[in-house]
Every structure is written in C-alpha cells, then in structure tokens.
Amino acid sequence: MIETKDIKAYGTQAADALLDQLNISRRKPTAHDVEIEIRYCGVCHSDLHTARNEWHGTVYPCVPGHEIVGTVVSVGDHVHKFKVGDTVGVGCMVDSCRECQYCQEGLEQYCEPGMTGTYGSPDKYLGTQTYGGYSESVVVNENYVLSIPENLDLAATAPLLCAGITTYSPLRHWNVGPGKKVGIVGIGGLGHMGIKIAKAMGAHVVAFTTSESKFAEAQRLGADEVVLSKDADQMAAYRGKLHFILDAVSAEHDINAYLSLLRVDGSLALVGAPEQPLPVAAFSVIMGRKSFAGSMIGGIAETQEMLDFCGKHNIVADIEMIDIGQINEAYERLLKGDIKYRFVIDLASLKNNN
Ligand SMILES: [Zn+2]
Ligand SMILES: [Zn+2]
C-alpha cells in the first residue's frame, strides 16, 4: 500500500472548462523516488491540446505541465543521484518500462510499451493517472529526474525540459555542427530554441518565417540569415543549399517547398504537429535522396546532455512569467501566437493561493 498526500494543483475537469484550482494526490516517496517542490513550470502547446482534449483521450481531471524545475525536498532511502536541496528538472516523461531495447539504449521516449507521460498517463503506483507540473510538488523516480546547471536562470530553464530537448535531439541526431547549413522553420516556442541551440552547435543558421516583422528577432536569437518563406524568390535562392531543416511549424504549410531547399542526402525533421496530414510529393524526396523525418523529445541521458550543453553555452528560453491564476488568459494568447516565446508559471503563486 503506497501512502499518499494531497497537494494543490491547477487543472481542468472538462474539455470546455477553464483551468482552476483543485487537489490531487501524490504518492509519498518510495525507495527510489525524489520529491520535488515545483518552483516554475513552462507552458507548452501540448498542455493546451491535452486540457482541451484536442488530441482525444484526455482523462479528467487533467493537470498539465511538463517543463518542471524545482528543489528536492525529500528522497527515498535508496536514492543516490540526488539529495535534499538540489535544483532539478522533470520533462515530458516520469517513467518507462526500463527493459525494452529502446529504454536500454537511452531512447526511453520511444519505449515499446510506451513511456509514462508526466501528465495524462496511467500512474503505475496509484492506478490513477499522472498529473503534471501545474502543482505544488511532484514525486518522480530518480532515473527520470534531471540536474539543472547552477549558472542558468531557473525560470527560463524550465522550457528546456520540453522545447529545448525537442529541438536539441534532432539537431544532434542529424549531426548539426560546424560546416553545416541548417534551416529552422517557424520562430515560436520550439523554433526560438532551435535557432539558439543550432547556433551554439556551430552551424550556419537560416531561419524561415512568414512574417517580416520577425526578421530582427530571428537575428537577435542567433540566425545568420532570415528568409521570408512566402517570398518565392527568397526561397529559390536557397534551393539545394541546406544540409538539414528543423521544421517547428504546427500549422498547415507546404513541406515540398522546404524539401527543395535540401542538399543531396539532406533531411527535414518535423517537430511541430500539424493537425492534418502533410502531402509530400514523391519527387521531393526521390530527387536528391532526401529524407522526411520526425523526432519526439529525447531520452533521459540526452536531456541531461542538452541541459549541460545549455549550461555551458548559457542558453535559456525567452520567457514571460505568469501567476497560476493567469493560465487561462495565457492559453488564449498562446493560440494567437502572442508570446515571446514561452510562458512560465511561478508556482509560488499557487502556494499562496487559497
Ligand atoms: Zn511540451
Ligand atoms: Zn521501454
């Protein structure tokens, strides 16, 4: 029998309901668990999709949040990696089967039976479901907890746990670095991290945007060149020039136009998730032996590697801090793209809420 404790959280009871304060149960730390007092939690677009059941299958109540940073407040008897007082993070997963080929290779995000998502997954301990970071605290097996570099601003580090690793992992997998020309499509929560990380990896970064108003922003973030994607002449100038493209756009867009910018053997990896299928013309990939691929977050070891990389290169997200009570308004602004580039919730505001 696992003991539990009730804590304050913020979540929703139905797809069309606003988020509001509620109580949830967390298990008390078992032998290998770390209990974390949450200080900040980033607001990912997935939070909104899940809260509103847009990807279907949401079980209510739903407590979103998978860009968690905080402080260790207690540890189980057999925890070796962390101690009380450590600054730690939790990303999109809190567990996986730990046995399958992918778990053993550090690709827990692709665990065969399926990883345990930080929210909205079956909870192996309590038989309920997992609740995310819009809450006072979380209890996680030490193997799924990350160390946060001391030098980084903590609130602005939170988005690294999803937006950071989502862009870092494909950039690493496709060997982005010096001598490579890399396209980043879409300058939002994911894309702005993609630009910063690709630049720090030593690549020549070309940012693509539909809005001329984002040119100066893209350059400030580190882009060497910026292209207005709806201008056919500007696009044509890059035909066959890019080694890799990271596509972070979640809206409908012409994927063939981007595939034409790749060099022979180039790859385009999708990290945005448009709702409708994207038509890919056969000759867009046949000509030039190109690959159209996708990528989902990263494994635990790779997420730690990303955090250490960001610590070394002083990379954090550009954020706007909000109180928990502003979350519904933040979702509306997120839908309008009215955020540079990530909302982060200060959980002290939940603690002080009654
Ligand atoms: Zn996310
Ligand atoms: Zn597994």
mmCIF file of C-alpha atoms and ligand atoms in Angstrom:
data_model
loop_
_atom_site.group_PDB
_atom_site.id
_atom_site.type_symbol
_atom_site.label_atom_id
_atom_site.label_comp_id
_atom_site.label_asym_id
_atom_site.label_seq_id
_atom_site.Cartn_x
_atom_site.Cartn_y
_atom_site.Cartn_z
ATOM 1 C CA MET A 1 0.000 0.000 0.000
ATOM 2 C CA ILE A 2 1.524 3.287 -1.097
ATOM 3 C CA GLU A 3 0.907 6.281 1.103
ATOM 4 C CA THR A 4 -0.308 9.479 -0.490
ATOM 5 C CA LYS A 5 -0.557 13.117 0.340
ATOM 6 C CA ASP A 6 -2.939 15.738 -1.036
ATOM 7 C CA ILE A 7 -1.493 18.820 -2.651
ATOM 8 C CA LYS A 8 -2.757 21.876 -4.508
ATOM 9 C CA ALA A 9 -2.773 21.839 -8.286
ATOM 10 C CA TYR A 10 -4.340 23.689 -11.178
ATOM 11 C CA GLY A 11 -6.206 21.813 -13.845
ATOM 12 C CA THR A 12 -9.405 21.271 -15.713
ATOM 13 C CA GLN A 13 -12.402 18.962 -15.263
ATOM 14 C CA ALA A 14 -13.632 19.001 -18.863
ATOM 15 C CA ALA A 15 -12.524 19.927 -22.387
ATOM 16 C CA ASP A 16 -14.583 23.108 -22.381
ATOM 17 C CA ALA A 17 -13.914 24.135 -18.784
ATOM 18 C CA LEU A 18 -11.387 26.724 -17.638
ATOM 19 C CA LEU A 19 -8.440 25.635 -15.530
ATOM 20 C CA ASP A 20 -9.000 26.146 -11.838
ATOM 21 C CA GLN A 21 -7.523 25.131 -8.532
ATOM 22 C CA LEU A 22 -8.074 21.545 -7.395
ATOM 23 C CA ASN A 23 -6.500 18.992 -5.087
ATOM 24 C CA ILE A 24 -4.637 15.920 -6.277
ATOM 25 C CA SER A 25 -2.914 13.038 -4.507
ATOM 26 C CA ARG A 26 0.792 12.384 -4.913
ATOM 27 C CA ARG A 27 2.436 9.238 -3.601
ATOM 28 C CA LYS A 28 4.865 9.700 -0.734
ATOM 29 C CA PRO A 29 8.389 8.956 -1.997
ATOM 30 C CA THR A 30 9.160 5.240 -2.273
ATOM 31 C CA ALA A 31 12.747 3.938 -2.069
ATOM 32 C CA HIS A 32 13.932 5.336 -5.424
ATOM 33 C CA ASP A 33 11.764 8.448 -5.537
ATOM 34 C CA VAL A 34 12.625 12.114 -5.355
ATOM 35 C CA GLU A 35 10.057 14.594 -4.049
ATOM 36 C CA ILE A 36 10.382 17.963 -5.758
ATOM 37 C CA GLU A 37 8.852 21.244 -4.697
ATOM 38 C CA ILE A 38 7.992 22.839 -8.034
ATOM 39 C CA ARG A 39 9.210 26.406 -8.459
ATOM 40 C CA TYR A 40 8.495 27.034 -12.130
ATOM 41 C CA CYS A 41 6.677 25.224 -14.909
ATOM 42 C CA GLY A 42 6.718 26.166 -18.590
ATOM 43 C CA VAL A 43 3.532 26.260 -20.637
ATOM 44 C CA CYS A 44 3.800 24.008 -23.695
ATOM 45 C CA HIS A 45 1.306 23.940 -26.554
ATOM 46 C CA SER A 46 0.711 20.260 -25.691
ATOM 47 C CA ASP A 47 -0.712 21.393 -22.348
ATOM 48 C CA LEU A 48 -3.447 23.296 -24.128
ATOM 49 C CA HIS A 49 -4.136 20.495 -26.641
ATOM 50 C CA THR A 50 -4.461 17.989 -23.804
ATOM 51 C CA ALA A 51 -6.518 20.190 -21.475
ATOM 52 C CA ARG A 52 -8.994 20.762 -24.307
ATOM 53 C CA ASN A 53 -8.927 17.113 -25.456
ATOM 54 C CA GLU A 54 -7.808 18.152 -28.922
ATOM 55 C CA TRP A 55 -5.681 15.022 -29.286
ATOM 56 C CA HIS A 56 -8.538 12.939 -27.804
ATOM 57 C CA GLY A 57 -8.332 10.530 -24.899
ATOM 58 C CA THR A 58 -7.781 13.126 -22.163
ATOM 59 C CA VAL A 59 -8.884 11.775 -18.787
ATOM 60 C CA TYR A 60 -10.190 14.399 -16.365
ATOM 61 C CA PRO A 61 -9.255 15.995 -14.126
ATOM 62 C CA CYS A 62 -6.285 16.996 -16.257
ATOM 63 C CA VAL A 63 -3.320 18.770 -14.644
ATOM 64 C CA PRO A 64 -0.894 19.767 -17.432
ATOM 65 C CA GLY A 65 2.749 20.831 -17.231
ATOM 66 C CA HIS A 66 5.909 19.030 -18.334
ATOM 67 C CA GLU A 67 8.569 21.710 -18.161
ATOM 68 C CA ILE A 68 9.208 21.448 -14.445
ATOM 69 C CA VAL A 69 12.045 22.863 -12.355
ATOM 70 C CA GLY A 70 12.249 22.888 -8.605
ATOM 71 C CA THR A 71 14.030 21.864 -5.444
ATOM 72 C CA VAL A 72 14.410 18.401 -3.940
ATOM 73 C CA VAL A 73 12.604 18.364 -0.577
ATOM 74 C CA SER A 74 12.868 14.671 0.257
ATOM 75 C CA VAL A 75 14.343 11.479 -1.164
ATOM 76 C CA GLY A 76 13.641 7.753 -0.743
ATOM 77 C CA ASP A 77 16.048 5.532 1.188
ATOM 78 C CA HIS A 78 17.791 4.213 -1.920
ATOM 79 C CA VAL A 79 18.170 7.431 -3.870
ATOM 80 C CA HIS A 80 21.806 8.048 -4.792
ATOM 81 C CA LYS A 81 21.679 10.625 -7.542
ATOM 82 C CA PHE A 82 20.027 13.474 -5.663
ATOM 83 C CA LYS A 83 19.867 14.980 -2.206
ATOM 84 C CA VAL A 84 17.628 17.464 -0.411
ATOM 85 C CA GLY A 85 18.263 20.974 -1.682
ATOM 86 C CA ASP A 86 19.336 20.010 -5.208
ATOM 87 C CA THR A 87 17.924 22.003 -8.099
ATOM 88 C CA VAL A 88 16.341 19.571 -10.519
ATOM 89 C CA GLY A 89 14.073 19.276 -13.530
ATOM 90 C CA VAL A 90 11.432 16.929 -14.880
ATOM 91 C CA GLY A 91 10.469 16.878 -18.538
ATOM 92 C CA CYS A 92 7.844 15.089 -20.574
ATOM 93 C CA MET A 93 8.233 11.641 -19.030
ATOM 94 C CA VAL A 94 8.384 10.325 -15.483
ATOM 95 C CA ASP A 95 8.879 6.613 -16.223
ATOM 96 C CA SER A 96 9.124 3.935 -18.915
ATOM 97 C CA CYS A 97 9.347 0.125 -18.930
ATOM 98 C CA ARG A 98 13.154 0.300 -18.289
ATOM 99 C CA GLU A 99 13.614 -3.092 -20.025
ATOM 100 C CA CYS A 100 12.895 -2.812 -23.719
ATOM 101 C CA GLN A 101 15.600 -2.268 -26.331
ATOM 102 C CA TYR A 102 14.888 1.458 -26.527
ATOM 103 C CA CYS A 103 14.925 2.013 -22.773
ATOM 104 C CA GLN A 104 18.271 0.218 -22.629
ATOM 105 C CA GLU A 105 19.647 2.378 -25.426
ATOM 106 C CA GLY A 106 18.618 5.606 -23.697
ATOM 107 C CA LEU A 107 15.709 6.171 -26.047
ATOM 108 C CA GLU A 108 13.070 5.991 -23.314
ATOM 109 C CA GLN A 109 10.858 8.376 -25.255
ATOM 110 C CA TYR A 110 10.298 5.562 -27.752
ATOM 111 C CA CYS A 111 9.788 2.847 -25.079
ATOM 112 C CA GLU A 112 7.984 -0.119 -26.670
ATOM 113 C CA PRO A 113 5.125 -0.472 -24.182
ATOM 114 C CA GLY A 114 5.118 3.324 -24.008
ATOM 115 C CA MET A 115 6.697 5.868 -21.713
ATOM 116 C CA THR A 116 4.774 7.276 -18.776
ATOM 117 C CA GLY A 117 3.992 10.878 -19.637
ATOM 118 C CA THR A 118 4.392 13.464 -16.910
ATOM 119 C CA TYR A 119 0.672 14.089 -17.166
ATOM 120 C CA GLY A 120 -2.227 12.135 -18.599
ATOM 121 C CA SER A 121 -0.607 8.675 -18.492
ATOM 122 C CA PRO A 122 -1.669 5.729 -16.342
ATOM 123 C CA ASP A 123 0.036 6.098 -12.957
ATOM 124 C CA LYS A 124 1.829 2.789 -12.216
ATOM 125 C CA TYR A 125 1.898 3.466 -8.488
ATOM 126 C CA LEU A 126 -1.571 4.737 -7.708
ATOM 127 C CA GLY A 127 -3.644 3.271 -10.525
ATOM 128 C CA THR A 128 -4.966 6.713 -11.330
ATOM 129 C CA GLN A 129 -3.292 8.924 -13.894
ATOM 130 C CA THR A 130 -0.264 11.155 -13.787
ATOM 131 C CA TYR A 131 -0.616 14.840 -13.003
ATOM 132 C CA GLY A 132 1.800 17.440 -14.314
ATOM 133 C CA GLY A 133 3.662 20.479 -13.139
ATOM 134 C CA TYR A 134 0.849 22.958 -12.598
ATOM 135 C CA SER A 135 1.085 21.854 -8.989
ATOM 136 C CA GLU A 136 2.972 22.363 -5.741
ATOM 137 C CA SER A 137 5.131 19.277 -5.957
ATOM 138 C CA VAL A 138 5.841 16.088 -7.854
ATOM 139 C CA VAL A 139 7.312 12.699 -6.939
ATOM 140 C CA VAL A 140 9.457 11.026 -9.588
ATOM 141 C CA ASN A 141 11.787 8.020 -9.778
ATOM 142 C CA GLU A 142 15.354 9.347 -9.606
ATOM 143 C CA ASN A 143 16.233 7.911 -13.025
ATOM 144 C CA TYR A 144 13.792 10.320 -14.664
ATOM 145 C CA VAL A 145 14.968 13.427 -12.797
ATOM 146 C CA LEU A 146 17.499 15.835 -14.353
ATOM 147 C CA SER A 147 20.172 18.051 -12.795
ATOM 148 C CA ILE A 148 19.890 21.748 -13.601
ATOM 149 C CA PRO A 149 23.129 23.701 -14.251
ATOM 150 C CA GLU A 150 23.732 26.250 -11.489
ATOM 151 C CA ASN A 151 24.547 29.170 -13.775
ATOM 152 C CA LEU A 152 21.232 29.331 -15.638
ATOM 153 C CA ASP A 153 18.246 31.479 -14.709
ATOM 154 C CA LEU A 154 15.917 28.885 -13.197
ATOM 155 C CA ALA A 155 12.561 30.109 -14.545
ATOM 156 C CA ALA A 156 13.949 30.462 -18.070
ATOM 157 C CA THR A 157 15.447 26.968 -17.813
ATOM 158 C CA ALA A 158 12.034 25.303 -17.400
ATOM 159 C CA PRO A 159 11.197 25.337 -21.142
ATOM 160 C CA LEU A 160 14.427 23.485 -21.913
ATOM 161 C CA LEU A 161 12.757 20.368 -20.477
ATOM 162 C CA CYS A 162 10.407 20.102 -23.480
ATOM 163 C CA ALA A 163 11.085 22.811 -26.081
ATOM 164 C CA GLY A 164 14.855 22.531 -25.521
ATOM 165 C CA ILE A 165 15.173 18.769 -25.853
ATOM 166 C CA THR A 166 12.632 18.603 -28.688
ATOM 167 C CA THR A 167 14.947 20.731 -30.796
ATOM 168 C CA TYR A 168 18.314 19.578 -29.404
ATOM 169 C CA SER A 169 17.710 15.875 -30.048
ATOM 170 C CA PRO A 170 17.114 16.077 -33.826
ATOM 171 C CA LEU A 171 19.900 18.653 -34.237
ATOM 172 C CA ARG A 172 22.262 16.161 -32.576
ATOM 173 C CA HIS A 173 20.873 13.111 -34.369
ATOM 174 C CA TRP A 174 21.394 14.698 -37.787
ATOM 175 C CA ASN A 175 24.892 15.880 -36.826
ATOM 176 C CA VAL A 176 24.367 19.602 -36.973
ATOM 177 C CA GLY A 177 27.594 21.479 -36.322
ATOM 178 C CA PRO A 178 30.388 23.487 -37.937
ATOM 179 C CA GLY A 179 30.300 23.449 -41.737
ATOM 180 C CA LYS A 180 26.583 22.653 -41.845
ATOM 181 C CA LYS A 181 23.856 24.960 -43.118
ATOM 182 C CA VAL A 182 20.707 24.417 -41.097
ATOM 183 C CA GLY A 183 17.218 25.738 -41.667
ATOM 184 C CA ILE A 184 14.893 26.420 -38.747
ATOM 185 C CA VAL A 185 11.279 26.829 -39.821
ATOM 186 C CA GLY A 186 8.938 28.749 -37.536
ATOM 187 C CA ILE A 187 10.090 31.118 -34.805
ATOM 188 C CA GLY A 188 7.955 30.251 -31.791
ATOM 189 C CA GLY A 189 8.404 28.273 -28.589
ATOM 190 C CA LEU A 190 10.269 25.459 -30.337
ATOM 191 C CA GLY A 191 11.884 27.407 -33.181
ATOM 192 C CA HIS A 192 13.466 30.064 -30.980
ATOM 193 C CA MET A 193 15.210 27.287 -29.029
ATOM 194 C CA GLY A 194 16.196 25.605 -32.298
ATOM 195 C CA ILE A 195 17.942 28.759 -33.507
ATOM 196 C CA LYS A 196 19.854 29.241 -30.246
ATOM 197 C CA ILE A 197 20.937 25.609 -29.986
ATOM 198 C CA ALA A 198 21.882 25.148 -33.657
ATOM 199 C CA LYS A 199 23.955 28.338 -33.477
ATOM 200 C CA ALA A 200 25.714 27.155 -30.304
ATOM 201 C CA MET A 201 26.478 23.845 -32.047
ATOM 202 C CA GLY A 202 28.447 25.854 -34.583
ATOM 203 C CA ALA A 203 26.107 25.606 -37.579
ATOM 204 C CA HIS A 204 25.248 28.333 -40.059
ATOM 205 C CA VAL A 205 21.612 29.014 -39.200
ATOM 206 C CA VAL A 206 18.976 30.097 -41.691
ATOM 207 C CA ALA A 207 15.630 30.991 -40.085
ATOM 208 C CA PHE A 208 12.391 30.837 -42.073
ATOM 209 C CA THR A 209 9.395 32.931 -41.105
ATOM 210 C CA THR A 210 6.093 34.004 -42.663
ATOM 211 C CA SER A 211 6.396 37.427 -41.106
ATOM 212 C CA GLU A 212 8.895 40.146 -41.978
ATOM 213 C CA SER A 213 8.347 41.549 -38.502
ATOM 214 C CA LYS A 214 10.282 38.565 -37.091
ATOM 215 C CA PHE A 215 13.500 39.233 -39.043
ATOM 216 C CA ALA A 216 15.207 41.281 -36.343
ATOM 217 C CA GLU A 217 14.045 38.801 -33.695
ATOM 218 C CA ALA A 218 15.482 35.840 -35.578
ATOM 219 C CA GLN A 219 18.818 37.624 -35.873
ATOM 220 C CA ARG A 220 18.803 38.531 -32.214
ATOM 221 C CA LEU A 221 18.232 34.852 -31.395
ATOM 222 C CA GLY A 222 21.298 33.933 -33.442
ATOM 223 C CA ALA A 223 20.172 33.335 -37.029
ATOM 224 C CA ASP A 224 22.862 34.124 -39.607
ATOM 225 C CA GLU A 225 20.256 34.648 -42.315
ATOM 226 C CA VAL A 226 16.484 35.077 -42.328
ATOM 227 C CA VAL A 227 14.157 34.135 -45.196
ATOM 228 C CA LEU A 228 10.587 35.252 -45.773
ATOM 229 C CA SER A 229 9.041 31.896 -46.625
ATOM 230 C CA LYS A 230 6.117 33.292 -48.624
ATOM 231 C CA ASP A 231 8.511 35.105 -50.987
ATOM 232 C CA ALA A 232 9.214 32.631 -53.816
ATOM 233 C CA ASP A 233 12.369 34.471 -54.938
ATOM 234 C CA GLN A 234 13.877 34.423 -51.445
ATOM 235 C CA MET A 235 13.076 30.704 -51.151
ATOM 236 C CA ALA A 236 14.536 29.934 -54.600
ATOM 237 C CA ALA A 237 17.866 31.420 -53.535
ATOM 238 C CA TYR A 238 18.250 28.556 -51.008
ATOM 239 C CA ARG A 239 17.307 25.672 -53.322
ATOM 240 C CA GLY A 240 19.647 22.736 -52.716
ATOM 241 C CA LYS A 241 21.658 24.665 -50.115
ATOM 242 C CA LEU A 242 20.706 23.228 -46.704
ATOM 243 C CA HIS A 243 22.089 20.105 -45.010
ATOM 244 C CA PHE A 244 19.232 19.837 -42.543
ATOM 245 C CA ILE A 245 15.933 21.508 -41.775
ATOM 246 C CA LEU A 246 14.195 21.525 -38.401
ATOM 247 C CA ASP A 247 10.517 22.193 -39.033
ATOM 248 C CA ALA A 248 8.781 23.502 -35.910
ATOM 249 C CA VAL A 249 5.559 24.662 -37.541
ATOM 250 C CA SER A 250 2.270 23.272 -36.235
ATOM 251 C CA ALA A 251 0.072 24.939 -38.839
ATOM 252 C CA GLU A 252 -0.510 23.677 -42.372
ATOM 253 C CA HIS A 253 2.389 24.529 -44.677
ATOM 254 C CA ASP A 254 3.976 23.406 -47.947
ATOM 255 C CA ILE A 255 6.524 20.767 -46.990
ATOM 256 C CA ASN A 256 7.647 20.291 -50.615
ATOM 257 C CA ALA A 257 8.826 23.890 -50.753
ATOM 258 C CA TYR A 258 11.189 23.114 -47.845
ATOM 259 C CA LEU A 259 12.331 19.714 -49.133
ATOM 260 C CA SER A 260 13.512 21.502 -52.296
ATOM 261 C CA LEU A 261 15.943 23.526 -50.163
ATOM 262 C CA LEU A 262 17.835 20.422 -49.007
ATOM 263 C CA ARG A 263 21.135 19.280 -50.481
ATOM 264 C CA VAL A 264 21.551 15.693 -51.711
ATOM 265 C CA ASP A 265 21.099 13.324 -48.712
ATOM 266 C CA GLY A 266 19.650 16.158 -46.657
ATOM 267 C CA SER A 267 16.926 15.570 -44.094
ATOM 268 C CA LEU A 268 13.950 17.525 -42.886
ATOM 269 C CA ALA A 269 12.733 16.634 -39.399
ATOM 270 C CA LEU A 270 9.316 17.642 -38.205
ATOM 271 C CA VAL A 271 8.864 18.594 -34.551
ATOM 272 C CA GLY A 272 5.728 20.662 -34.976
ATOM 273 C CA ALA A 273 2.500 18.682 -35.202
ATOM 274 C CA PRO A 274 0.056 19.972 -37.816
ATOM 275 C CA GLU A 275 -3.408 18.531 -37.331
ATOM 276 C CA GLN A 276 -3.886 17.422 -40.946
ATOM 277 C CA PRO A 277 -1.566 15.093 -42.946
ATOM 278 C CA LEU A 278 1.075 16.937 -44.961
ATOM 279 C CA PRO A 279 1.189 15.964 -48.661
ATOM 280 C CA VAL A 280 4.738 15.046 -49.744
ATOM 281 C CA ALA A 281 5.390 14.746 -53.485
ATOM 282 C CA ALA A 282 7.413 11.619 -54.325
ATOM 283 C CA PHE A 283 9.900 13.595 -56.378
ATOM 284 C CA SER A 284 10.522 15.938 -53.462
ATOM 285 C CA VAL A 285 12.455 13.098 -51.815
ATOM 286 C CA ILE A 286 13.449 10.964 -54.841
ATOM 287 C CA MET A 287 15.407 13.805 -56.375
ATOM 288 C CA GLY A 288 18.447 14.112 -54.135
ATOM 289 C CA ARG A 289 17.812 11.015 -51.958
ATOM 290 C CA LYS A 290 16.260 13.186 -49.270
ATOM 291 C CA SER A 291 14.629 12.155 -46.010
ATOM 292 C CA PHE A 292 11.436 13.440 -44.496
ATOM 293 C CA ALA A 293 11.554 12.557 -40.810
ATOM 294 C CA GLY A 294 10.199 13.395 -37.384
ATOM 295 C CA SER A 295 11.506 13.443 -33.827
ATOM 296 C CA MET A 296 9.963 13.383 -30.352
ATOM 297 C CA ILE A 297 11.680 14.937 -27.306
ATOM 298 C CA GLY A 298 14.813 12.945 -26.282
ATOM 299 C CA GLY A 299 15.957 10.250 -23.856
ATOM 300 C CA ILE A 300 16.904 10.965 -20.259
ATOM 301 C CA ALA A 301 20.676 10.875 -20.816
ATOM 302 C CA GLU A 302 20.319 13.086 -23.863
ATOM 303 C CA THR A 303 18.113 15.515 -21.942
ATOM 304 C CA GLN A 304 20.866 15.798 -19.315
ATOM 305 C CA GLU A 305 23.402 16.309 -22.106
ATOM 306 C CA MET A 306 21.188 19.096 -23.512
ATOM 307 C CA LEU A 307 20.941 20.787 -20.099
ATOM 308 C CA ASP A 308 24.716 20.606 -19.645
ATOM 309 C CA PHE A 309 25.201 21.959 -23.177
ATOM 310 C CA CYS A 310 22.839 24.855 -22.425
ATOM 311 C CA GLY A 311 24.666 25.481 -19.143
ATOM 312 C CA LYS A 312 27.994 25.628 -20.972
ATOM 313 C CA HIS A 313 26.680 27.933 -23.697
ATOM 314 C CA ASN A 314 24.425 29.967 -21.405
ATOM 315 C CA ILE A 315 21.266 29.136 -23.309
ATOM 316 C CA VAL A 316 17.809 29.546 -21.798
ATOM 317 C CA ALA A 317 14.370 30.248 -23.258
ATOM 318 C CA ASP A 318 12.947 33.741 -23.700
ATOM 319 C CA ILE A 319 10.066 33.772 -21.276
ATOM 320 C CA GLU A 320 7.186 35.744 -19.823
ATOM 321 C CA MET A 321 6.456 34.845 -16.222
ATOM 322 C CA ILE A 322 2.850 34.463 -15.117
ATOM 323 C CA ASP A 323 0.959 33.625 -11.936
ATOM 324 C CA ILE A 324 -1.096 30.432 -11.942
ATOM 325 C CA GLY A 325 -4.303 32.495 -11.992
ATOM 326 C CA GLN A 326 -3.337 33.894 -15.406
ATOM 327 C CA ILE A 327 -3.128 30.500 -17.083
ATOM 328 C CA ASN A 328 -6.469 30.667 -18.928
ATOM 329 C CA GLU A 329 -5.581 34.055 -20.353
ATOM 330 C CA ALA A 330 -2.127 32.707 -21.284
ATOM 331 C CA TYR A 331 -3.756 29.863 -23.260
ATOM 332 C CA GLU A 332 -5.753 32.399 -25.269
ATOM 333 C CA ARG A 333 -2.615 34.373 -26.016
ATOM 334 C CA LEU A 334 -0.764 31.159 -26.928
ATOM 335 C CA LEU A 335 -3.438 30.427 -29.526
ATOM 336 C CA LYS A 336 -2.859 33.846 -31.058
ATOM 337 C CA GLY A 337 0.911 33.402 -31.016
ATOM 338 C CA ASP A 338 1.052 36.402 -28.692
ATOM 339 C CA ILE A 339 4.084 35.288 -26.643
ATOM 340 C CA LYS A 340 7.843 35.672 -26.962
ATOM 341 C CA TYR A 341 8.394 32.756 -26.616
ATOM 342 C CA ARG A 342 7.281 30.758 -23.626
ATOM 343 C CA PHE A 343 5.018 31.395 -20.656
ATOM 344 C CA VAL A 344 6.440 30.131 -17.388
ATOM 345 C CA ILE A 345 4.271 29.768 -14.298
ATOM 346 C CA ASP A 346 5.717 30.934 -10.982
ATOM 347 C CA LEU A 347 4.347 28.234 -8.676
ATOM 348 C CA ALA A 348 4.808 30.438 -5.609
ATOM 349 C CA SER A 349 1.524 31.939 -6.824
ATOM 350 C CA LEU A 350 -0.214 28.576 -6.335
ATOM 351 C CA LYS A 351 1.336 28.073 -2.934
ATOM 352 C CA ASN A 352 -0.006 31.445 -1.811
ATOM 353 C CA ASN A 353 -3.464 30.796 -3.323
ATOM 354 C CA ASN A 354 -6.203 29.594 -1.001
HETATM 355 ZN ZN ZN B 1 5.804 20.036 -24.399
HETATM 356 ZN ZN ZN B 2 10.897 0.563 -22.541
#
